[in-house]
Amino acid sequence: MVFRSMQTATMALLGIVGFTAPPTVAQQPATGTKVVQFMGLEGVKAKSTGRLTLEGGNLQFTSSNAKANVPLHLIVDVVTGNDSQRVFRGTIGTLTMFAPYGGGRFLSLFRSKVDTLSIQYRDAEGGLHGAIFTMATGKADALKKEMVAQGAHTSIPIQDDAGSSDAKPAAAKEKKP
Amino acid sequence: MKRVLYTMAISFLLLGAQIKLAELRAQSAPTPAMKASAIQVLMIQSDEIKMPADFQISLYENLIQQLQKQGGFQHVYREGEHNAAGVTDLVVLHSTVRGFKKGSEMARNVTTVAGKTSIDVHCQFTDKDGKTVLERDLNGKVRFLGGNLRATLDFAKKAAKLSHDNFAARPVS
């Protein structure tokens, strides 16, 4: 009887371990940085989740139903920053506002930090566009460094921009035409 | 006799009130500065006030989106667009940030009364030659629901309405 219950428990444990096992070699890891395109990219819906990659001199945003390319040499400014956002947001976040006994207010105390990456770029007709991405904290500076190395322009040098860029320094602003 | 005087006094009072109302209405009604078939939006300047780059971009993009959404202009041009050079009745919108207070979404959610985000922007409309045709101070704020960047949408809606009331060739439906 004891043996049978132990056998069942072992089988169940193996099942759980097998189900939650890390991906094997056959499964390709997703490349790029996971971001939320907050606004601004042409042809991409606002607040859509996707991946940002640097390929062939282009900044490429790929989501499940949209794809956008921005040539890096057309990016006139890259600025990083940081912000925080509610853990419970969107429709669920709005519904929590109606929770009784101030439950919604309590839940709004739970916040997660995010990095922001703001770019300004020109299209083929010379029009100036802006786009804002949010991503996990610590990823924006590395991405900016790569973008600048591959030809993107920035008004704020990377060492000054690291950490926080809540406001553009006056010196950096003076360089702008 | 007394009744006649009484009626005349009331009539004079009513007439005076009506004239005053008409004057006030004439002052508050937007004076059509000029009609334009296209508008060009320049990047928001924040040289005096330090403002995060994402707010600056959000102001610019929301402004263009709201102008396109409302209709009334045949074209909404971005800064630097070559095609805008050929438009004769073009109006150019220059926006300069005059005040910025970054609030806190958490404070708004928890206290309801604190944590307001507000942006004050000076809007200057010029014609193609750079002559000012209209100047106005507008603000954008978020008091209760939404993130800090929602203040930029509030400003954009007001600026788009101002543009349409004064310059749109086709009236807003």
mmCIF file of C-alpha atoms in Angstrom, chain B:
data_model
loop_
_atom_site.group_PDB
_atom_site.id
_atom_site.type_symbol
_atom_site.label_atom_id
_atom_site.label_comp_id
_atom_site.label_asym_id
_atom_site.label_seq_id
_atom_site.Cartn_x
_atom_site.Cartn_y
_atom_site.Cartn_z
ATOM 1 C CA MET B 1 -48.096 106.548 -14.931
ATOM 2 C CA LYS B 2 -46.145 104.674 -12.299
ATOM 3 C CA ARG B 3 -46.652 101.437 -14.182
ATOM 4 C CA VAL B 4 -45.348 102.976 -17.427
ATOM 5 C CA LEU B 5 -42.186 104.210 -15.723
ATOM 6 C CA TYR B 6 -41.707 100.837 -14.093
ATOM 7 C CA THR B 7 -42.069 99.034 -17.461
ATOM 8 C CA MET B 8 -39.665 101.445 -19.147
ATOM 9 C CA ALA B 9 -37.047 100.951 -16.435
ATOM 10 C CA ILE B 10 -37.263 97.164 -16.768
ATOM 11 C CA SER B 11 -37.072 97.443 -20.579
ATOM 12 C CA PHE B 12 -33.907 99.567 -20.319
ATOM 13 C CA LEU B 13 -32.364 97.125 -17.894
ATOM 14 C CA LEU B 14 -33.123 94.148 -20.149
ATOM 15 C CA LEU B 15 -31.793 96.000 -23.206
ATOM 16 C CA GLY B 16 -28.563 96.861 -21.376
ATOM 17 C CA ALA B 17 -28.128 93.257 -20.242
ATOM 18 C CA GLN B 18 -28.670 91.997 -23.778
ATOM 19 C CA ILE B 19 -26.079 94.389 -25.211
ATOM 20 C CA LYS B 20 -23.558 93.339 -22.545
ATOM 21 C CA LEU B 21 -24.219 89.657 -23.272
ATOM 22 C CA ALA B 22 -23.710 90.204 -26.992
ATOM 23 C CA GLU B 23 -20.405 91.958 -26.274
ATOM 24 C CA LEU B 24 -19.237 89.127 -24.059
ATOM 25 C CA ARG B 25 -20.232 86.554 -26.647
ATOM 26 C CA ALA B 26 -18.328 88.426 -29.323
ATOM 27 C CA GLN B 27 -15.218 88.489 -27.109
ATOM 28 C CA SER B 28 -15.331 84.788 -26.228
ATOM 29 C CA ALA B 29 -16.086 83.560 -29.739
ATOM 30 C CA PRO B 30 -12.909 82.493 -31.549
ATOM 31 C CA THR B 31 -12.006 85.022 -34.179
ATOM 32 C CA PRO B 32 -11.110 83.199 -37.361
ATOM 33 C CA ALA B 33 -7.459 84.151 -37.840
ATOM 34 C CA MET B 34 -7.038 82.485 -41.244
ATOM 35 C CA LYS B 35 -8.140 79.344 -42.989
ATOM 36 C CA ALA B 36 -5.491 76.798 -43.844
ATOM 37 C CA SER B 37 -5.645 73.557 -45.764
ATOM 38 C CA ALA B 38 -2.613 72.135 -43.968
ATOM 39 C CA ILE B 39 -0.851 72.414 -40.647
ATOM 40 C CA GLN B 40 2.747 71.622 -39.779
ATOM 41 C CA VAL B 41 3.636 70.617 -36.242
ATOM 42 C CA LEU B 42 7.155 71.361 -35.031
ATOM 43 C CA MET B 43 8.893 69.382 -32.284
ATOM 44 C CA ILE B 44 8.023 70.638 -28.819
ATOM 45 C CA GLN B 45 10.789 72.839 -27.413
ATOM 46 C CA SER B 46 11.734 72.638 -23.755
ATOM 47 C CA ASP B 47 14.921 74.665 -23.536
ATOM 48 C CA GLU B 48 14.044 76.585 -20.372
ATOM 49 C CA ILE B 49 12.157 73.830 -18.588
ATOM 50 C CA LYS B 50 13.821 70.481 -18.050
ATOM 51 C CA MET B 51 11.458 67.779 -19.172
ATOM 52 C CA PRO B 52 12.049 64.058 -19.819
ATOM 53 C CA ALA B 53 12.481 63.100 -23.471
ATOM 54 C CA ASP B 54 9.541 60.717 -23.373
ATOM 55 C CA PHE B 55 7.192 63.573 -22.414
ATOM 56 C CA GLN B 56 8.534 65.701 -25.259
ATOM 57 C CA ILE B 57 7.981 62.913 -27.791
ATOM 58 C CA SER B 58 4.606 62.013 -26.356
ATOM 59 C CA LEU B 59 3.451 65.649 -26.661
ATOM 60 C CA TYR B 60 4.549 65.772 -30.297
ATOM 61 C CA GLU B 61 3.093 62.425 -31.344
ATOM 62 C CA ASN B 62 -0.197 62.934 -29.498
ATOM 63 C CA LEU B 63 -0.570 66.372 -31.055
ATOM 64 C CA ILE B 64 -0.177 64.963 -34.567
ATOM 65 C CA GLN B 65 -2.545 62.080 -33.777
ATOM 66 C CA GLN B 66 -5.238 64.368 -32.401
ATOM 67 C CA LEU B 67 -4.987 66.761 -35.357
ATOM 68 C CA GLN B 68 -5.370 63.845 -37.762
ATOM 69 C CA LYS B 69 -8.211 62.371 -35.730
ATOM 70 C CA GLN B 70 -10.269 65.558 -35.667
ATOM 71 C CA GLY B 71 -10.015 66.118 -39.422
ATOM 72 C CA GLY B 72 -10.490 69.566 -40.916
ATOM 73 C CA PHE B 73 -7.012 69.824 -42.427
ATOM 74 C CA GLN B 74 -6.139 68.119 -45.684
ATOM 75 C CA HIS B 75 -2.638 67.389 -44.409
ATOM 76 C CA VAL B 76 -0.935 67.343 -41.050
ATOM 77 C CA TYR B 77 2.776 67.675 -41.711
ATOM 78 C CA ARG B 78 5.558 66.739 -39.346
ATOM 79 C CA GLU B 79 8.647 68.822 -38.714
ATOM 80 C CA GLY B 80 11.037 68.666 -41.661
ATOM 81 C CA GLU B 81 8.619 67.216 -44.223
ATOM 82 C CA HIS B 82 9.661 68.359 -47.684
ATOM 83 C CA ASN B 83 6.105 68.314 -49.062
ATOM 84 C CA ALA B 84 5.058 71.138 -46.729
ATOM 85 C CA ALA B 85 7.235 73.580 -48.694
ATOM 86 C CA GLY B 86 4.801 73.589 -51.620
ATOM 87 C CA VAL B 87 1.682 74.414 -49.592
ATOM 88 C CA THR B 88 0.664 78.065 -49.833
ATOM 89 C CA ASP B 89 -1.924 78.263 -47.045
ATOM 90 C CA LEU B 90 0.126 76.451 -44.438
ATOM 91 C CA VAL B 91 -0.047 77.202 -40.731
ATOM 92 C CA VAL B 92 2.883 76.209 -38.538
ATOM 93 C CA LEU B 93 2.465 75.302 -34.871
ATOM 94 C CA HIS B 94 5.417 76.085 -32.575
ATOM 95 C CA SER B 95 5.059 74.783 -29.018
ATOM 96 C CA THR B 96 7.303 75.737 -26.115
ATOM 97 C CA VAL B 97 7.070 74.200 -22.657
ATOM 98 C CA ARG B 98 6.706 76.924 -20.013
ATOM 99 C CA GLY B 99 5.980 74.789 -16.983
ATOM 100 C CA PHE B 100 6.219 71.156 -16.020
ATOM 101 C CA LYS B 101 5.393 69.315 -12.818
ATOM 102 C CA LYS B 102 5.840 65.570 -12.823
ATOM 103 C CA GLY B 103 3.384 64.094 -10.358
ATOM 104 C CA SER B 104 3.089 60.549 -9.112
ATOM 105 C CA GLU B 105 0.610 57.968 -10.333
ATOM 106 C CA MET B 106 0.941 56.107 -7.045
ATOM 107 C CA ALA B 107 0.150 59.245 -5.023
ATOM 108 C CA ARG B 108 -2.891 59.888 -7.229
ATOM 109 C CA ASN B 109 -4.152 56.338 -6.793
ATOM 110 C CA VAL B 110 -3.617 56.252 -3.050
ATOM 111 C CA THR B 111 -4.678 59.759 -1.995
ATOM 112 C CA THR B 112 -6.939 60.910 -4.898
ATOM 113 C CA VAL B 113 -6.009 64.563 -4.258
ATOM 114 C CA ALA B 114 -2.203 64.579 -4.508
ATOM 115 C CA GLY B 115 0.231 63.717 -7.292
ATOM 116 C CA LYS B 116 -1.150 65.801 -10.141
ATOM 117 C CA THR B 117 0.984 66.004 -13.295
ATOM 118 C CA SER B 118 0.709 69.228 -15.274
ATOM 119 C CA ILE B 119 2.349 70.702 -18.342
ATOM 120 C CA ASP B 120 2.040 74.332 -19.465
ATOM 121 C CA VAL B 121 2.756 74.939 -23.118
ATOM 122 C CA HIS B 122 2.886 78.170 -25.081
ATOM 123 C CA CYS B 123 1.457 77.618 -28.551
ATOM 124 C CA GLN B 124 2.352 79.977 -31.367
ATOM 125 C CA PHE B 125 0.757 79.658 -34.789
ATOM 126 C CA THR B 126 2.578 81.290 -37.664
ATOM 127 C CA ASP B 127 1.916 81.500 -41.359
ATOM 128 C CA LYS B 128 4.379 80.271 -43.963
ATOM 129 C CA ASP B 129 6.415 83.491 -43.772
ATOM 130 C CA GLY B 130 6.808 83.213 -40.014
ATOM 131 C CA LYS B 131 4.309 85.919 -39.131
ATOM 132 C CA THR B 132 2.459 85.130 -35.895
ATOM 133 C CA VAL B 133 -1.267 84.699 -36.416
ATOM 134 C CA LEU B 134 -2.298 83.342 -33.022
ATOM 135 C CA GLU B 135 -0.689 82.801 -29.619
ATOM 136 C CA ARG B 136 -2.227 80.959 -26.708
ATOM 137 C CA ASP B 137 -1.130 79.255 -23.480
ATOM 138 C CA LEU B 138 -2.538 75.770 -22.983
ATOM 139 C CA ASN B 139 -2.067 73.175 -20.317
ATOM 140 C CA GLY B 140 -2.361 69.440 -19.979
ATOM 141 C CA LYS B 141 -2.955 67.649 -16.718
ATOM 142 C CA VAL B 142 -3.790 64.319 -15.192
ATOM 143 C CA ARG B 143 -5.514 64.371 -11.813
ATOM 144 C CA PHE B 144 -6.997 60.941 -11.158
ATOM 145 C CA LEU B 145 -6.697 57.999 -13.516
ATOM 146 C CA GLY B 146 -3.800 57.118 -15.776
ATOM 147 C CA GLY B 147 -0.054 57.459 -15.982
ATOM 148 C CA ASN B 148 1.894 60.704 -16.071
ATOM 149 C CA LEU B 149 2.100 60.689 -19.871
ATOM 150 C CA ARG B 150 -1.680 61.038 -20.045
ATOM 151 C CA ALA B 151 -1.180 64.762 -19.392
ATOM 152 C CA THR B 152 0.323 65.016 -22.872
ATOM 153 C CA LEU B 153 -2.876 63.617 -24.392
ATOM 154 C CA ASP B 154 -4.934 66.201 -22.496
ATOM 155 C CA PHE B 155 -2.777 69.000 -23.920
ATOM 156 C CA ALA B 156 -2.909 67.511 -27.417
ATOM 157 C CA LYS B 157 -6.721 67.432 -27.403
ATOM 158 C CA LYS B 158 -6.885 71.100 -26.369
ATOM 159 C CA ALA B 159 -4.293 72.184 -28.925
ATOM 160 C CA ALA B 160 -6.028 70.251 -31.706
ATOM 161 C CA LYS B 161 -9.359 71.882 -30.828
ATOM 162 C CA LEU B 162 -7.747 75.325 -30.802
ATOM 163 C CA SER B 163 -6.219 74.678 -34.220
ATOM 164 C CA HIS B 164 -9.508 73.534 -35.663
ATOM 165 C CA ASP B 165 -11.543 76.374 -34.220
ATOM 166 C CA ASN B 166 -9.204 78.924 -35.717
ATOM 167 C CA PHE B 167 -7.695 77.488 -38.871
ATOM 168 C CA ALA B 168 -9.543 74.422 -40.161
ATOM 169 C CA ALA B 169 -10.884 74.955 -43.654
ATOM 170 C CA ARG B 170 -13.546 72.332 -43.018
ATOM 171 C CA PRO B 171 -15.448 72.821 -39.730
ATOM 172 C CA VAL B 172 -15.316 70.055 -37.145
ATOM 173 C CA SER B 173 -18.341 67.761 -37.444
#
